[in-house]
Amino acid sequence: MQAIELKKGMVFDDGGKLMLVLGANHHKPGKGNTVMQMDLRDVRAGSVIHKTMRPSEKIDLVELVKKNAQYLYAEGDSYNFMDTETYEQYAISADQLGDDVKYLMPNIEVILEFTEAGELLAVQLPSTVTMKVVETQPGIKGATAAAGGKPATMETGLVVTVPDFINEGDELVINTLEGTYKGRA
């Protein structure tokens, strides 16, 4: 596979390290060749790095085994999930989850990704989640969605820019890929 085909959520082998793609961007500078700029997370160490590759560079994609699961609860620094078919429970650290922690709501359906050897690598979130606004400025009567917007803190601590008419207590649909407001629930 070539580097240009990488997308968020894919895992590849980079010199013995398993790297999870957090974001991939095809970049064409004014002079010179096109490059792929990527934010990657070492799934075992938890460290995040920024890497640049040529689009034609060959990479070894890692085949993942996927299992449907449900988020149960957080215990200290680990987050617990249950396989919805076998009821087996798995824990994953906050370091491995990264910013995805802010989208975890009780009983949310996710996909757990394992290596063929059975090592839990990542959690794939649904494309959207429904959350309640716990803190924001009061809504403005007559405001439209086209206005600039204001910050709103959701029940998990996630801060999202929302339209001016949103109030505390409103339930909103949030895009988990971009961390953006999609609409009211």
CSV table of N, CA and C in Angstrom, one decimal, residues 37-176:
chain,number,residue,atom,x,y,z
A,37,GLN,N,1.5,14.7,5.1
A,37,GLN,CA,1.8,15.1,6.5
A,37,GLN,C,0.8,14.3,7.4
A,38,MET,N,1.3,13.6,8.4
A,38,MET,CA,0.5,12.8,9.2
A,38,MET,C,0.8,13.0,10.7
A,39,ASP,N,-0.3,12.9,11.5
A,39,ASP,CA,-0.2,12.8,12.9
A,39,ASP,C,-0.4,11.3,13.3
A,40,LEU,N,0.6,10.7,13.9
A,40,LEU,CA,0.6,9.3,14.3
A,40,LEU,C,0.7,9.1,15.7
A,41,ARG,N,0.1,8.0,16.2
A,41,ARG,CA,0.3,7.6,17.6
A,41,ARG,C,0.9,6.2,17.7
A,42,ASP,N,2.0,6.1,18.4
A,42,ASP,CA,2.6,4.8,18.7
A,42,ASP,C,1.6,4.1,19.6
A,43,VAL,N,0.9,3.0,19.1
A,43,VAL,CA,-0.2,2.4,19.9
A,43,VAL,C,0.3,1.7,21.2
A,44,ARG,N,1.6,1.3,21.2
A,44,ARG,CA,2.1,0.7,22.4
A,44,ARG,C,2.6,1.7,23.4
A,45,ALA,N,3.4,2.7,22.9
A,45,ALA,CA,4.0,3.7,23.8
A,45,ALA,C,3.0,4.9,24.2
A,46,GLY,N,2.1,5.1,23.3
A,46,GLY,CA,1.1,6.2,23.5
A,46,GLY,C,1.6,7.6,23.0
A,47,SER,N,2.8,7.7,22.5
A,47,SER,CA,3.4,9.0,22.1
A,47,SER,C,2.8,9.4,20.7
A,48,VAL,N,2.6,10.7,20.5
A,48,VAL,CA,2.1,11.2,19.3
A,48,VAL,C,3.2,11.9,18.6
A,49,ILE,N,3.4,11.6,17.3
A,49,ILE,CA,4.4,12.2,16.5
A,49,ILE,C,3.8,12.8,15.2
A,50,HIS,N,4.5,13.7,14.6
A,50,HIS,CA,4.1,14.3,13.3
A,50,HIS,C,5.2,13.7,12.3
A,51,LYS,N,4.7,13.2,11.2
A,51,LYS,CA,5.6,12.6,10.3
A,51,LYS,C,5.3,13.0,8.8
A,52,THR,N,6.3,13.2,8.0
A,52,THR,CA,6.1,13.5,6.6
A,52,THR,C,6.6,12.4,5.8
A,53,MET,N,5.8,12.0,4.8
A,53,MET,CA,6.3,10.9,3.9
A,53,MET,C,6.0,11.3,2.4
A,54,ARG,N,6.7,10.7,1.5
A,54,ARG,CA,6.3,10.8,0.1
A,54,ARG,C,5.1,10.0,-0.2
A,55,PRO,N,4.1,10.5,-1.0
A,55,PRO,CA,2.9,9.8,-1.3
A,55,PRO,C,3.1,8.4,-1.9
A,56,SER,N,4.2,8.2,-2.6
A,56,SER,CA,4.4,6.9,-3.3
A,56,SER,C,5.2,5.9,-2.3
A,57,GLU,N,5.5,6.4,-1.1
A,57,GLU,CA,6.3,5.5,-0.2
A,57,GLU,C,5.4,4.3,0.2
A,58,LYS,N,6.0,3.1,0.2
A,58,LYS,CA,5.3,1.9,0.5
A,58,LYS,C,5.2,1.7,2.0
A,59,ILE,N,4.1,1.3,2.5
A,59,ILE,CA,3.9,1.1,3.9
A,59,ILE,C,3.2,-0.3,4.1
A,60,ASP,N,3.4,-0.9,5.3
A,60,ASP,CA,2.8,-2.2,5.6
A,60,ASP,C,1.6,-2.0,6.5
A,61,LEU,N,0.4,-2.1,5.9
A,61,LEU,CA,-0.8,-2.0,6.7
A,61,LEU,C,-0.9,-3.2,7.6
A,62,VAL,N,-1.4,-3.0,8.8
A,62,VAL,CA,-1.6,-4.1,9.8
A,62,VAL,C,-3.1,-4.5,9.7
A,63,GLU,N,-3.3,-5.8,9.5
A,63,GLU,CA,-4.7,-6.3,9.5
A,63,GLU,C,-5.2,-6.3,10.9
A,64,LEU,N,-6.4,-5.8,11.1
A,64,LEU,CA,-7.0,-5.7,12.4
A,64,LEU,C,-8.2,-6.6,12.5
A,65,VAL,N,-8.4,-7.2,13.7
A,65,VAL,CA,-9.6,-8.0,14.0
A,65,VAL,C,-10.5,-7.0,14.8
A,66,LYS,N,-11.7,-6.9,14.3
A,66,LYS,CA,-12.7,-5.9,14.9
A,66,LYS,C,-13.8,-6.7,15.6
A,67,LYS,N,-14.1,-6.1,16.8
A,67,LYS,CA,-15.2,-6.7,17.6
A,67,LYS,C,-16.1,-5.6,18.1
A,68,ASN,N,-17.4,-5.8,18.0
A,68,ASN,CA,-18.4,-4.8,18.5
A,68,ASN,C,-18.4,-4.9,20.0
A,69,ALA,N,-18.4,-3.7,20.6
A,69,ALA,CA,-18.3,-3.6,22.0
A,69,ALA,C,-19.1,-2.4,22.5
A,70,GLN,N,-19.3,-2.3,23.8
A,70,GLN,CA,-20.0,-1.2,24.5
A,70,GLN,C,-19.1,-0.7,25.6
A,71,TYR,N,-19.1,0.7,25.7
A,71,TYR,CA,-18.3,1.3,26.7
A,71,TYR,C,-19.1,1.2,28.0
A,72,LEU,N,-18.4,0.7,29.1
A,72,LEU,CA,-19.0,0.5,30.4
A,72,LEU,C,-18.7,1.6,31.4
A,73,TYR,N,-17.5,1.8,31.8
A,73,TYR,CA,-17.1,2.8,32.8
A,73,TYR,C,-15.6,3.0,32.8
A,74,ALA,N,-15.2,4.1,33.5
A,74,ALA,CA,-13.8,4.5,33.7
A,74,ALA,C,-13.4,4.1,35.1
A,75,GLU,N,-12.2,3.6,35.2
A,75,GLU,CA,-11.7,3.2,36.5
A,75,GLU,C,-10.3,3.7,36.6
A,76,GLY,N,-10.1,4.8,37.3
A,76,GLY,CA,-8.7,5.4,37.4
A,76,GLY,C,-8.3,5.9,36.0
A,77,ASP,N,-7.2,5.4,35.5
A,77,ASP,CA,-6.7,5.8,34.2
A,77,ASP,C,-7.1,4.8,33.1
A,78,SER,N,-7.9,3.8,33.4
A,78,SER,CA,-8.3,2.9,32.3
A,78,SER,C,-9.8,2.9,32.1
A,79,TYR,N,-10.2,2.6,30.8
A,79,TYR,CA,-11.6,2.6,30.4
A,79,TYR,C,-12.0,1.2,30.0
A,80,ASN,N,-13.1,0.8,30.5
A,80,ASN,CA,-13.5,-0.6,30.3
A,80,ASN,C,-14.7,-0.7,29.3
A,81,PHE,N,-14.5,-1.8,28.4
A,81,PHE,CA,-15.4,-2.0,27.4
A,81,PHE,C,-15.8,-3.5,27.5
A,82,MET,N,-17.1,-3.8,26.9
A,82,MET,CA,-17.5,-5.2,26.9
A,82,MET,C,-17.9,-5.6,25.5
A,83,ASP,N,-17.3,-6.8,25.1
A,83,ASP,CA,-17.7,-7.4,23.9
A,83,ASP,C,-19.2,-7.7,23.9
A,84,THR,N,-19.9,-7.2,22.9
A,84,THR,CA,-21.4,-7.4,22.9
A,84,THR,C,-21.8,-8.8,22.6
A,85,GLU,N,-20.9,-9.7,22.0
A,85,GLU,CA,-21.2,-11.0,21.7
A,85,GLU,C,-20.8,-12.0,22.8
A,86,THR,N,-19.6,-11.9,23.3
A,86,THR,CA,-19.1,-12.8,24.3
A,86,THR,C,-19.2,-12.3,25.8
A,87,TYR,N,-19.5,-11.0,25.9
A,87,TYR,CA,-19.6,-10.3,27.2
A,87,TYR,C,-18.2,-10.3,27.9
A,88,GLU,N,-17.1,-10.5,27.2
A,88,GLU,CA,-15.8,-10.4,27.8
A,88,GLU,C,-15.5,-8.9,27.9
A,89,GLN,N,-14.8,-8.6,29.0
A,89,GLN,CA,-14.4,-7.2,29.2
A,89,GLN,C,-13.0,-6.9,28.9
A,90,TYR,N,-12.7,-5.7,28.4
A,90,TYR,CA,-11.4,-5.3,28.0
A,90,TYR,C,-11.2,-3.9,28.6
A,91,ALA,N,-9.9,-3.6,29.0
A,91,ALA,CA,-9.5,-2.3,29.5
A,91,ALA,C,-8.5,-1.7,28.6
A,92,ILE,N,-8.6,-0.4,28.4
A,92,ILE,CA,-7.6,0.3,27.6
A,92,ILE,C,-7.3,1.6,28.3
A,93,SER,N,-6.0,2.0,28.2
A,93,SER,CA,-5.6,3.2,29.0
A,93,SER,C,-6.0,4.5,28.3
A,94,ALA,N,-6.0,5.6,29.1
A,94,ALA,CA,-6.3,6.9,28.6
A,94,ALA,C,-5.3,7.3,27.6
A,95,ASP,N,-4.0,6.9,27.8
A,95,ASP,CA,-2.9,7.3,26.8
A,95,ASP,C,-3.2,6.7,25.4
A,96,GLN,N,-3.7,5.4,25.4
A,96,GLN,CA,-4.0,4.8,24.1
A,96,GLN,C,-5.2,5.4,23.5
A,97,LEU,N,-6.2,5.9,24.2
A,97,LEU,CA,-7.4,6.5,23.7
A,97,LEU,C,-7.1,7.9,23.2
A,98,GLY,N,-6.2,8.6,23.9
A,98,GLY,CA,-6.0,10.0,23.5
A,98,GLY,C,-7.2,10.9,23.7
A,99,ASP,N,-7.5,11.7,22.7
A,99,ASP,CA,-8.6,12.7,22.7
A,99,ASP,C,-9.9,12.0,22.6
A,100,ASP,N,-10.0,10.7,22.2
A,100,ASP,CA,-11.2,10.0,22.0
A,100,ASP,C,-11.9,9.8,23.4
A,101,VAL,N,-11.2,10.0,24.5
A,101,VAL,CA,-11.8,9.9,25.8
A,101,VAL,C,-13.0,10.9,26.0
A,102,LYS,N,-12.9,12.0,25.3
A,102,LYS,CA,-13.9,13.1,25.5
A,102,LYS,C,-15.2,12.7,24.8
A,103,TYR,N,-15.2,11.7,24.0
A,103,TYR,CA,-16.4,11.3,23.3
A,103,TYR,C,-17.1,10.1,23.9
A,104,LEU,N,-16.5,9.5,25.0
A,104,LEU,CA,-17.0,8.3,25.6
A,104,LEU,C,-18.2,8.6,26.5
A,105,MET,N,-19.4,8.1,26.1
A,105,MET,CA,-20.6,8.2,26.9
A,105,MET,C,-21.0,6.8,27.4
A,106,PRO,N,-21.6,6.7,28.6
A,106,PRO,CA,-22.0,5.4,29.0
A,106,PRO,C,-22.9,4.7,28.0
A,107,ASN,N,-22.6,3.4,27.8
A,107,ASN,CA,-23.3,2.5,26.9
A,107,ASN,C,-23.2,2.8,25.5
A,108,ILE,N,-22.2,3.6,25.1
A,108,ILE,CA,-22.0,3.9,23.6
A,108,ILE,C,-21.5,2.7,22.9
A,109,GLU,N,-21.9,2.4,21.7
A,109,GLU,CA,-21.5,1.3,20.9
A,109,GLU,C,-20.2,1.7,20.2
A,110,VAL,N,-19.2,0.9,20.3
A,110,VAL,CA,-17.9,1.2,19.6
A,110,VAL,C,-17.4,-0.1,19.0
A,111,ILE,N,-16.3,0.0,18.3
A,111,ILE,CA,-15.6,-1.2,17.7
A,111,ILE,C,-14.2,-1.2,18.3
A,112,LEU,N,-13.9,-2.4,18.9
A,112,LEU,CA,-12.5,-2.6,19.4
A,112,LEU,C,-11.7,-3.2,18.3
A,113,GLU,N,-10.4,-2.7,18.2
A,113,GLU,CA,-9.5,-3.2,17.1
A,113,GLU,C,-8.3,-3.9,17.8
A,114,PHE,N,-8.1,-5.2,17.4
A,114,PHE,CA,-7.1,-6.0,17.9
A,114,PHE,C,-6.1,-6.4,16.8
A,115,THR,N,-4.9,-6.7,17.2
A,115,THR,CA,-3.9,-7.3,16.3
A,115,THR,C,-4.4,-8.8,16.1
A,116,GLU,N,-3.8,-9.5,15.1
A,116,GLU,CA,-4.1,-10.9,15.0
A,116,GLU,C,-3.7,-11.7,16.2
A,117,ALA,N,-2.7,-11.2,16.9
A,117,ALA,CA,-2.2,-11.9,18.1
A,117,ALA,C,-3.1,-11.6,19.4
A,118,GLY,N,-4.1,-10.8,19.2
A,118,GLY,CA,-5.0,-10.5,20.3
A,118,GLY,C,-4.7,-9.3,21.1
A,119,GLU,N,-3.8,-8.4,20.7
A,119,GLU,CA,-3.5,-7.2,21.5
A,119,GLU,C,-4.5,-6.1,21.1
A,120,LEU,N,-5.1,-5.5,22.1
A,120,LEU,CA,-6.1,-4.4,21.9
A,120,LEU,C,-5.3,-3.2,21.5
A,121,LEU,N,-5.6,-2.6,20.3
A,121,LEU,CA,-4.8,-1.5,19.9
A,121,LEU,C,-5.6,-0.2,20.0
A,122,ALA,N,-6.9,-0.2,19.6
A,122,ALA,CA,-7.6,1.1,19.5
A,122,ALA,C,-9.1,0.8,19.6
A,123,VAL,N,-9.8,1.9,19.8
A,123,VAL,CA,-11.2,2.0,19.9
A,123,VAL,C,-11.7,2.8,18.7
A,124,GLN,N,-12.6,2.3,17.9
A,124,GLN,CA,-13.2,3.1,16.8
A,124,GLN,C,-14.6,3.6,17.3
A,125,LEU,N,-14.7,4.9,17.4
A,125,LEU,CA,-15.9,5.5,17.8
A,125,LEU,C,-17.0,5.6,16.7
A,126,PRO,N,-18.2,5.7,17.1
A,126,PRO,CA,-19.2,6.0,16.0
A,126,PRO,C,-19.0,7.4,15.4
A,127,SER,N,-19.5,7.6,14.2
A,127,SER,CA,-19.3,8.9,13.6
A,127,SER,C,-19.8,10.1,14.4
A,128,THR,N,-20.9,9.9,15.1
A,128,THR,CA,-21.5,11.0,15.9
A,128,THR,C,-21.9,10.4,17.3
A,129,VAL,N,-21.9,11.3,18.3
A,129,VAL,CA,-22.5,11.0,19.6
A,129,VAL,C,-23.4,12.1,20.1
A,130,THR,N,-24.3,11.8,21.0
A,130,THR,CA,-25.2,12.8,21.5
A,130,THR,C,-24.8,13.1,22.9
A,131,MET,N,-24.6,14.4,23.2
A,131,MET,CA,-24.1,14.9,24.5
A,131,MET,C,-24.9,16.1,24.9
A,132,LYS,N,-25.0,16.3,26.2
A,132,LYS,CA,-25.7,17.4,26.8
A,132,LYS,C,-24.7,18.6,27.1
A,133,VAL,N,-25.2,19.8,26.9
A,133,VAL,CA,-24.4,21.0,27.1
A,133,VAL,C,-24.5,21.3,28.6
A,134,VAL,N,-23.3,21.4,29.3
A,134,VAL,CA,-23.3,21.7,30.8
A,134,VAL,C,-22.9,23.1,31.0
A,135,GLU,N,-22.3,23.8,30.1
A,135,GLU,CA,-21.9,25.2,30.3
A,135,GLU,C,-21.7,25.9,29.0
A,136,THR,N,-22.4,27.0,28.9
A,136,THR,CA,-22.3,27.9,27.8
A,136,THR,C,-22.9,29.3,28.1
A,137,GLN,N,-22.7,30.3,27.3
A,137,GLN,CA,-23.3,31.6,27.5
A,137,GLN,C,-24.8,31.4,27.2
A,138,PRO,N,-25.6,32.3,27.8
A,138,PRO,CA,-27.1,32.2,27.5
A,138,PRO,C,-27.3,32.4,26.0
A,139,GLY,N,-28.4,31.7,25.5
A,139,GLY,CA,-28.8,31.8,24.1
A,139,GLY,C,-29.3,33.1,23.8
A,140,ILE,N,-29.1,33.5,22.5
A,140,ILE,CA,-29.5,34.8,22.0
A,140,ILE,C,-30.8,34.6,21.2
A,141,LYS,N,-31.9,35.3,21.6
A,141,LYS,CA,-33.1,35.1,20.9
A,141,LYS,C,-33.0,35.6,19.4
A,142,GLY,N,-33.5,34.9,18.5
A,142,GLY,CA,-33.4,35.3,17.1
A,142,GLY,C,-32.1,35.0,16.4
A,143,ALA,N,-31.2,34.3,17.1
A,143,ALA,CA,-29.9,34.0,16.5
A,143,ALA,C,-30.1,32.9,15.5
A,144,THR,N,-29.2,32.9,14.5
A,144,THR,CA,-29.3,31.8,13.5
A,144,THR,C,-28.0,31.0,13.5
A,145,ALA,N,-28.1,29.9,12.8
A,145,ALA,CA,-26.9,29.0,12.8
A,145,ALA,C,-25.8,29.5,12.0
A,146,ALA,N,-26.0,30.5,11.2
A,146,ALA,CA,-25.0,31.1,10.3
A,146,ALA,C,-24.1,32.1,11.1
A,147,ALA,N,-24.5,32.5,12.3
A,147,ALA,CA,-23.6,33.4,13.0
A,147,ALA,C,-22.3,32.8,13.5
A,148,GLY,N,-21.4,33.6,14.1
A,148,GLY,CA,-20.1,33.1,14.4
A,148,GLY,C,-20.0,31.9,15.4
A,149,GLY,N,-20.9,31.9,16.4
A,149,GLY,CA,-20.9,30.8,17.3
A,149,GLY,C,-20.2,31.2,18.7
A,150,LYS,N,-20.3,30.2,19.6
A,150,LYS,CA,-19.8,30.4,21.0
A,150,LYS,C,-19.3,29.1,21.5
A,151,PRO,N,-18.4,29.1,22.4
A,151,PRO,CA,-17.9,27.8,23.0
A,151,PRO,C,-19.0,27.2,23.9
A,152,ALA,N,-19.1,25.9,23.9
A,152,ALA,CA,-20.0,25.2,24.8
A,152,ALA,C,-19.2,24.0,25.4
A,153,THR,N,-19.3,23.8,26.7
A,153,THR,CA,-18.7,22.6,27.3
A,153,THR,C,-19.7,21.5,27.5
A,154,MET,N,-19.3,20.3,27.0
A,154,MET,CA,-20.2,19.2,27.0
A,154,MET,C,-20.0,18.4,28.3
A,155,GLU,N,-20.9,17.4,28.6
A,155,GLU,CA,-20.8,16.7,29.8
A,155,GLU,C,-19.5,15.9,30.1
A,156,THR,N,-18.8,15.6,29.0
A,156,THR,CA,-17.5,14.9,29.2
A,156,THR,C,-16.3,15.8,29.3
A,157,GLY,N,-16.5,17.2,29.2
A,157,GLY,CA,-15.5,18.1,29.2
A,157,GLY,C,-15.0,18.6,27.8
A,158,LEU,N,-15.6,18.0,26.8
A,158,LEU,CA,-15.3,18.4,25.4
A,158,LEU,C,-15.8,19.9,25.2
A,159,VAL,N,-15.0,20.7,24.6
A,159,VAL,CA,-15.5,22.1,24.3
A,159,VAL,C,-15.7,22.2,22.7
A,160,VAL,N,-16.9,22.6,22.4
A,160,VAL,CA,-17.3,22.6,20.9
A,160,VAL,C,-17.9,24.0,20.6
A,161,THR,N,-17.6,24.5,19.5
A,161,THR,CA,-18.2,25.8,19.0
A,161,THR,C,-19.6,25.5,18.5
A,162,VAL,N,-20.6,26.2,19.1
A,162,VAL,CA,-22.0,25.9,18.7
A,162,VAL,C,-22.6,27.3,18.3
A,163,PRO,N,-23.8,27.2,17.6
A,163,PRO,CA,-24.5,28.4,17.3
A,163,PRO,C,-25.0,29.2,18.5
A,164,ASP,N,-25.2,30.5,18.4
A,164,ASP,CA,-25.6,31.3,19.5
A,164,ASP,C,-26.9,31.0,20.2
A,165,PHE,N,-27.8,30.3,19.5
A,165,PHE,CA,-29.1,29.9,20.1
A,165,PHE,C,-29.1,28.7,21.0
A,166,ILE,N,-28.0,28.0,21.1
A,166,ILE,CA,-27.9,26.8,22.0
A,166,ILE,C,-27.8,27.3,23.5
A,167,ASN,N,-28.5,26.5,24.3
A,167,ASN,CA,-28.5,26.8,25.8
A,167,ASN,C,-28.0,25.7,26.6
A,168,GLU,N,-27.7,25.9,27.9
A,168,GLU,CA,-27.3,24.8,28.8
A,168,GLU,C,-28.5,23.8,28.9
A,169,GLY,N,-28.1,22.6,28.9
A,169,GLY,CA,-29.1,21.5,29.0
A,169,GLY,C,-29.6,21.0,27.7
A,170,ASP,N,-29.3,21.6,26.6
A,170,ASP,CA,-29.6,21.1,25.2
A,170,ASP,C,-28.8,19.9,24.9
A,171,GLU,N,-29.4,18.9,24.2
A,171,GLU,CA,-28.7,17.8,23.8
A,171,GLU,C,-28.3,18.0,22.3
A,172,LEU,N,-27.0,17.8,22.0
A,172,LEU,CA,-26.5,18.0,20.7
A,172,LEU,C,-25.8,16.8,20.1
A,173,VAL,N,-25.8,16.8,18.8
A,173,VAL,CA,-25.1,15.7,18.0
A,173,VAL,C,-23.7,16.3,17.7
A,174,ILE,N,-22.7,15.5,18.1
A,174,ILE,CA,-21.3,15.9,17.9
A,174,ILE,C,-20.6,15.0,16.9
A,175,ASN,N,-19.9,15.5,15.9
A,175,ASN,CA,-19.1,14.7,15.0
A,175,ASN,C,-17.8,14.3,15.7
A,176,THR,N,-17.6,13.0,15.9
A,176,THR,CA,-16.4,12.5,16.6
A,176,THR,C,-15.1,12.6,15.8
